[in-house]
Amino acid sequence: MARFAIERSHVLASAILAGLVVSCAAGPQPVPPSQKPVPPVAEQPAPETGPIAYNPSGNKAMDDWRADFSARALAEGRDRAVVKSFLSGLEPLDLWLGSEFQVASTGISDQAEFAKPVWDYLRVPMGDSRVTNGAERLTRLAGLFDQIEAAYGVDRQVVAAIWGMETSFGAVIGNFDAPNVLANMAVEGRRKSLAESELMSLMKVVERGDAKREHLIAGWAGAMGQTQFMPSTYLAYAVDFDGDGEKDVWSSEADALASAANYLASSGYAKGQPWGIEVLVPPGFDYGLADGKERRLDTWRGAGLSPMAGGEFATGGADYAELWLPAGAEGPKYLLFNNFKVFKKYNNADSYALAIGLSGEAFLGKVGPVAAWPRHLAPLTVADIKLLQAGLNSKGYDAGVVDGIAGRRTKSALQGFQKAEGLVADGYPTKAMLAAVTGQGAGVAASTGGAVN
Ligand SMILES: [Ca+2]
C-alpha cells in the first residue's frame, strides 16, 4: 500500500470548491407559467436536489463531516446516487475513531521499541511458507504470467512478490467497506485530505462502471484487492485482463496481477534489468560512496566493485546504480538500479523494495543475500535513534527531524560525522556510533563493530 502523503493543498482546494458551490447554486429554475398542475396520480418523483439527508451515524463529528463532504462531492459533479450509496451507511470504527487508536497513533512513543533490523523485516517475505507459495503460483499460473509479461513487460517474479507481500497471494485482502474506512480516516483528521481525495476517486470508479459499489472491500487503510490498490491507483491503473467487463482486483487473479503489472510498467519498470546486484568491495573501500548518488557502472568497476556471484555485471542495459548498505559495512552490499525505485512507488521504503526483489528471486530458486547479516550488532531503540539524531544535529550534521527513524538523512548525517572522525563511513546506526556521537560509553576505536578495511 502506498504511504500517506502529507497534504498541503486542501486550503486552496477548499477555496476552489467554495467557488464551485457558489456558482452551482445560482438560484431556482423558473417554472413555465403555462404549465398546469399535474394530477397527483400521474406525478413523477421530483428529481432530488439540494443536500442529501442521512440517518445519524451515532458520531457527531462523522455526521458533520458527512454533510460537508456530501455537498462538496455533489458540487464536484459526483453522481448523486453514488454519493448517497457511499455515505448512507457510515459507521464509526474503533480502529480509526476509538480512544485507544487516538492514543496509540500519536506517534512513536514507546521508548523500548527497537528499530526493526532489516533481517527481521525479511523474515516473513523470505520465509519457507512465502517462498514455497510463490514458487507454486509461478508454476500453476505460468500461462497467465506469460500473458502478463507479454502485455506489460514486467518480470513475473516481481508481480508475484508484490502479490505475496501485499496480501499473501490474495489470502488477506481485508474486510472493511472501502467508503466507510476512508470516511473514518477523513473524520479522524490527520489524513483527511488524502482520504477525501481517495473517496472522490472511488466514486469515479463506480460511476465509470469499473467496479460495483457492493464489491468495494478494503484493508483498514483503504487499500483494495489482491495487490492492495488505493482508489486513485485503481482509477489510474486497474485493468480488466480476463475480459469480463469489470476490473475485479478482489476476486480475479488475472485482473489483480495485470493491474499491478500495469502500475509497475507505468512507473518505469524495465524487463530483464536487475533491481539490485549484490557486490563485493575491495579492501580499503570508501563506504562514503554509499551516499544515495547514482554513478555509472564503469565508475563502480573503477572503484573495485564486482558481482558477488562472480563474472561480469549483467544489467540488461542499465548503466546507473547507487551503492546501498542495508546493514552497514559489515552486511550485504548492493548496487541498486532503476527497478528498485519502481518497487518503491508501491511502498516508499527501502526494506519493502528489498523484500520484493529478494523474495521474487527466491521464488525462482535464487536465495540472497550471499553475505551474512550482522546480527551481532544490537539494534538501537527508537529513543537511542532520537539521541543519535539530536547529537548529530547539535554537532552540525543535519539529521533532520528527531523522529526516531533512521532514514536516509540520518544515515547521511552519520556518514558526515564518521568521515570527519576517520571512521568507516557506512552511516549505519549502532551502539558504538551512538556512543561516539554523544560522547558517552565505549571508546570509538574499540567499538566500530569490527568493520575492518
Ligand atoms: Ca475482469
mmCIF file of N, CA, C and O and ligand atoms in Angstrom, residues 240-248 252 255, ligand 1:
data_model
loop_
_atom_site.group_PDB
_atom_site.id
_atom_site.type_symbol
_atom_site.label_atom_id
_atom_site.label_comp_id
_atom_site.label_asym_id
_atom_site.label_seq_id
_atom_site.Cartn_x
_atom_site.Cartn_y
_atom_site.Cartn_z
ATOM 1 N N ASP A 240 -9.010 -4.694 -16.817
ATOM 2 C CA ASP A 240 -9.851 -5.888 -16.919
ATOM 3 C C ASP A 240 -9.116 -6.881 -17.811
ATOM 4 O O ASP A 240 -9.255 -6.853 -19.024
ATOM 5 N N PHE A 241 -8.312 -7.744 -17.210
ATOM 6 C CA PHE A 241 -7.448 -8.617 -18.014
ATOM 7 C C PHE A 241 -8.154 -9.902 -18.422
ATOM 8 O O PHE A 241 -7.786 -10.531 -19.405
ATOM 9 N N ASP A 242 -9.184 -10.308 -17.681
ATOM 10 C CA ASP A 242 -9.888 -11.533 -18.077
ATOM 11 C C ASP A 242 -11.095 -11.247 -18.970
ATOM 12 O O ASP A 242 -11.812 -12.154 -19.381
ATOM 13 N N GLY A 243 -11.318 -9.957 -19.248
ATOM 14 C CA GLY A 243 -12.287 -9.590 -20.274
ATOM 15 C C GLY A 243 -13.747 -9.752 -19.907
ATOM 16 O O GLY A 243 -14.604 -9.823 -20.782
ATOM 17 N N ASP A 244 -14.075 -9.768 -18.617
ATOM 18 C CA ASP A 244 -15.484 -9.926 -18.246
ATOM 19 C C ASP A 244 -16.185 -8.583 -18.030
ATOM 20 O O ASP A 244 -17.320 -8.545 -17.587
ATOM 21 N N GLY A 245 -15.478 -7.493 -18.320
ATOM 22 C CA GLY A 245 -16.114 -6.184 -18.245
ATOM 23 C C GLY A 245 -15.888 -5.454 -16.933
ATOM 24 O O GLY A 245 -16.185 -4.271 -16.824
ATOM 25 N N GLU A 246 -15.384 -6.149 -15.919
ATOM 26 C CA GLU A 246 -15.111 -5.490 -14.642
ATOM 27 C C GLU A 246 -13.629 -5.579 -14.302
ATOM 28 O O GLU A 246 -12.960 -6.556 -14.634
ATOM 29 N N LYS A 247 -13.146 -4.547 -13.636
ATOM 30 C CA LYS A 247 -11.766 -4.562 -13.158
ATOM 31 C C LYS A 247 -11.792 -5.105 -11.735
ATOM 32 O O LYS A 247 -11.778 -4.348 -10.764
ATOM 33 N N ASP A 248 -11.854 -6.429 -11.655
ATOM 34 C CA ASP A 248 -12.112 -7.074 -10.367
ATOM 35 C C ASP A 248 -10.800 -7.478 -9.693
ATOM 36 O O ASP A 248 -10.367 -8.632 -9.780
ATOM 37 N N SER A 252 -10.507 -11.650 -9.088
ATOM 38 C CA SER A 252 -9.899 -12.146 -10.321
ATOM 39 C C SER A 252 -8.378 -12.014 -10.238
ATOM 40 O O SER A 252 -7.833 -10.915 -10.192
ATOM 41 N N ASP A 255 -7.065 -10.036 -13.255
ATOM 42 C CA ASP A 255 -7.238 -8.582 -13.162
ATOM 43 C C ASP A 255 -6.267 -7.981 -12.149
ATOM 44 O O ASP A 255 -5.633 -6.956 -12.406
HETATM 45 CA CA CA B 1 -12.312 -8.703 -15.178
#
